[in-house]
Amino acid sequence: TNRECASHMLRKKLPFLHSLLSPVSRHVGHLTGHQYDVIVVGGGHAGTEAAAAAARVGAETLLITQKIHTIGALSCNPSLGGVGKGQLVKEVDALDGLCGRAGDWAGIHFSILNRRKGPAVWGPRAQLDRQRYRDFIQSELLSTPRLTMVEGSVEELLVTEPNPEEPGHHRVTGIRLGTQSVVLTTGTFLSGSLFVGQTTSPGGRIGDAPSSAGLSHTLRERLGLRTGRLRTGTPPRIVKDSVDLSLAKLHLPDSHPTPFSFLNTHTHCKPEEQLPCYLTFTTPGVERVVRESLQLNCHIQQDTKGPRYCPSIESRVLRFPGRSHQVWLEPEGVTSDLLYPQGLSMTMPPDIQLRLIREIPPMRRAEIHTPGYGVQYDFVCPTQLSPALQVKSTQGLFLAGQINGTTGYEEAAAQGLWAGANAARSALSMPTVTLSRTESYIGVLIDDLVSRGVTEPYRMFTSRAEFRTSLRPDNADLRLTPKGFEEVGCVSSVRYQESLRVRNSLQDALTALQALFLSTSSWKKKLPSVPISETKSTLLTGLDLLQYNDVTFEMLASAFPESLSSFMEFAQRLKIEAVYKPHCDLNKKEIERIQREENMSLPQDIDYFSLPVSLSDEVREILDRVRPSTLGAATRLEGITPAAVVNLLNYVRVTEKKKETHRNQRQQEAQRDEELCANSASLPQ
């Protein structure tokens, strides 16, 4: 099986993993004789996906990180996926990324969130074994052709004059080493500061070397980029044996784990080997400790924006006084003796942290292994990026992950893959590519960032996608794998061929269902247990019947084995396709309209203040500041009125018509010149 094959391959790699990492861990200075197409800075979720994607596209790629052994580390929560986030993992996997397969290997508790709602908003999620996840990522990177990994810090970027034939005021050519493209995935390490109580120290993650302020200075002063400051935090790690789990509510995983990866039919962890999670709640004592210690907590007193959707316990208490808040006690690994208290991110002094957690019944005698802490870090305002995640004003520079103002592993991985693929394409003299918000959650994520910017750490939700009934977890392979292979070049032939097999099989199955054309009375005889109304003498297809809540594909295959039994492996996918077909059909016109608008490009050097179009000063200022790449992106900017969109649309149409006329004239002139040359050559000498 796929699981057994993957297990065998990884077991062969892992015994040699740590012995291989030592010689790979070379200092940047030793590589001055090498030439790389793409250099990726940072070894987190964005950096690993960026480096792997760049190498898959065909670029000689260098990944630079402070510590080789922390590549692929889960800095905060030991989990992957969730509502909105699980969709991103599935899409990254469909583009041949790493995190989905790593989640299937390292998962120890799988569940589908939101299952009571429709499949379009289901959230695949898994608790992870930290060590297994890190080992898988490192193993994959070590076996990736054209990818080199080294330890080092990046103090500044090499900046030169731009290519006059391309937009931009600068060109980044490397970091002491020459290169064509650089991808920055600095996470929380860009001028990062750690906070515990009233103590502050430079750094992006506890236990790692302080981050460099030089790179932030280069971005801000040398390249003229607008930057901001954000914050996040992490909870203390609790000694598992010191917690009375009998006082918490047991939460079991799904009995049949659902893999993230479309290439896997099973997860590495067997169903019976999965570990449970536990749910408990805060008490009034927790609120009392928070309020009594506010003067000892400098991080919470800062006005730097933190994550609204994953706030610290201090923020939750202050925002919602008198409430009881959920705390999930999650395992950190199969052999780990630690628990991760999801919902208890805090930055108060360690002794106060111990007082607080002991106010929660299961943790009355709990011991802290590592205290919680806060991080503040710089980010680059993402409206300065193109949809390819390239800095508009700087050729060859791409950004991904928390440096763009996002939060979460999944958001970082999605950006990393797309930035890495485009950095490679740019370095190899191929045009960059974009993803529409009509075709993927990754497209929604990037469009929100580059069009609207952020005022707080950005997190993905299904509600952010207008066409979520089409952008489902189950069909990410059909939506993205062909594009990844045919247009981007980041998908392997093996995955591409499998996606074609699935697509063709699903289409054959849907055709077979539509060919089953019976009256309601005939269907009633075939499926007597299904409440089918016979009052209307209408004809229904098998696809119509599959839209009924009480009808499964298995039931139809049992009634019509000769035409449907060969498609049993796609039973759930066919049910979902049938349920959402009416919704997807209704969305088609709106999707086509948006795609037309996104195909209308806006020149990056356009002078909006002198544009001969009826636009208010406010609209001109917004357009000049953000510089949207397309008319579609402009329509989604806050403050852009419908009238402004119409006037821009007319301008784009007139401009495009003039360009087309000019192109036609040049082609005609060139054709006349060729004919004259041909005629003169035929004259006798």
mmCIF file with all atom_site columns, C-alpha atoms in Angstrom, residues 247-250 278-287 313 316-317 323-329 341-344 356-364:
data_model
loop_
_atom_site.group_PDB
_atom_site.id
_atom_site.type_symbol
_atom_site.label_atom_id
_atom_site.label_alt_id
_atom_site.label_comp_id
_atom_site.label_asym_id
_atom_site.label_entity_id
_atom_site.label_seq_id
_atom_site.pdbx_PDB_ins_code
_atom_site.Cartn_x
_atom_site.Cartn_y
_atom_site.Cartn_z
_atom_site.occupancy
_atom_site.B_iso_or_equiv
_atom_site.pdbx_formal_charge
_atom_site.auth_seq_id
_atom_site.auth_comp_id
_atom_site.auth_asym_id
_atom_site.auth_atom_id
_atom_site.pdbx_PDB_model_num
ATOM 1  C CA . LEU A 1 247 ? -10.846 15.669 35.488 1.00 0.00 ? 247 LEU A CA 1
ATOM 2  C CA . ALA A 1 248 ? -10.907 16.722 31.803 1.00 0.00 ? 248 ALA A CA 1
ATOM 3  C CA . LYS A 1 249 ? -13.296 15.655 29.053 1.00 0.00 ? 249 LYS A CA 1
ATOM 4  C CA . LEU A 1 250 ? -11.924 12.935 26.800 1.00 0.00 ? 250 LEU A CA 1
ATOM 5  C CA . TYR A 1 278 ? -8.687  16.463 26.519 1.00 0.00 ? 278 TYR A CA 1
ATOM 6  C CA . LEU A 1 279 ? -10.921 19.486 27.056 1.00 0.00 ? 279 LEU A CA 1
ATOM 7  C CA . THR A 1 280 ? -11.076 21.614 30.179 1.00 0.00 ? 280 THR A CA 1
ATOM 8  C CA . PHE A 1 281 ? -12.038 25.208 31.026 1.00 0.00 ? 281 PHE A CA 1
ATOM 9  C CA . THR A 1 282 ? -10.655 28.234 32.825 1.00 0.00 ? 282 THR A CA 1
ATOM 10 C CA . THR A 1 283 ? -12.058 29.289 36.206 1.00 0.00 ? 283 THR A CA 1
ATOM 11 C CA . PRO A 1 284 ? -12.607 32.662 37.940 1.00 0.00 ? 284 PRO A CA 1
ATOM 12 C CA . GLY A 1 285 ? -9.231  32.065 39.586 1.00 0.00 ? 285 GLY A CA 1
ATOM 13 C CA . VAL A 1 286 ? -7.545  32.334 36.181 1.00 0.00 ? 286 VAL A CA 1
ATOM 14 C CA . GLU A 1 287 ? -9.091  35.767 35.593 1.00 0.00 ? 287 GLU A CA 1
ATOM 15 C CA . ILE A 1 313 ? -5.251  34.171 27.838 1.00 0.00 ? 313 ILE A CA 1
ATOM 16 C CA . ARG A 1 316 ? -9.213  36.831 26.267 1.00 0.00 ? 316 ARG A CA 1
ATOM 17 C CA . VAL A 1 317 ? -9.809  37.655 29.927 1.00 0.00 ? 317 VAL A CA 1
ATOM 18 C CA . ARG A 1 323 ? -16.401 34.058 30.910 1.00 0.00 ? 323 ARG A CA 1
ATOM 19 C CA . SER A 1 324 ? -15.063 30.530 31.030 1.00 0.00 ? 324 SER A CA 1
ATOM 20 C CA . HIS A 1 325 ? -12.642 29.760 28.186 1.00 0.00 ? 325 HIS A CA 1
ATOM 21 C CA . GLN A 1 326 ? -11.801 26.429 26.572 1.00 0.00 ? 326 GLN A CA 1
ATOM 22 C CA . VAL A 1 327 ? -8.388  24.851 27.119 1.00 0.00 ? 327 VAL A CA 1
ATOM 23 C CA . TRP A 1 328 ? -7.388  21.842 25.014 1.00 0.00 ? 328 TRP A CA 1
ATOM 24 C CA . LEU A 1 329 ? -4.727  19.553 26.452 1.00 0.00 ? 329 LEU A CA 1
ATOM 25 C CA . PRO A 1 341 ? -2.382  23.611 26.577 1.00 0.00 ? 341 PRO A CA 1
ATOM 26 C CA . GLN A 1 342 ? -4.093  25.118 23.517 1.00 0.00 ? 342 GLN A CA 1
ATOM 27 C CA . GLY A 1 343 ? -5.745  28.380 24.584 1.00 0.00 ? 343 GLY A CA 1
ATOM 28 C CA . LEU A 1 344 ? -3.283  29.312 27.327 1.00 0.00 ? 344 LEU A CA 1
ATOM 29 C CA . LEU A 1 356 ? -2.487  30.510 36.735 1.00 0.00 ? 356 LEU A CA 1
ATOM 30 C CA . ILE A 1 357 ? -2.462  26.979 35.333 1.00 0.00 ? 357 ILE A CA 1
ATOM 31 C CA . ARG A 1 358 ? -2.981  25.543 38.851 1.00 0.00 ? 358 ARG A CA 1
ATOM 32 C CA . GLU A 1 359 ? -6.317  27.411 38.970 1.00 0.00 ? 359 GLU A CA 1
ATOM 33 C CA . ILE A 1 360 ? -7.638  24.900 36.386 1.00 0.00 ? 360 ILE A CA 1
ATOM 34 C CA . PRO A 1 361 ? -8.912  21.670 38.019 1.00 0.00 ? 361 PRO A CA 1
ATOM 35 C CA . PRO A 1 362 ? -6.959  19.030 36.008 1.00 0.00 ? 362 PRO A CA 1
ATOM 36 C CA . MET A 1 363 ? -3.753  21.044 36.551 1.00 0.00 ? 363 MET A CA 1
ATOM 37 C CA . ARG A 1 364 ? -3.968  21.714 40.301 1.00 0.00 ? 364 ARG A CA 1
#
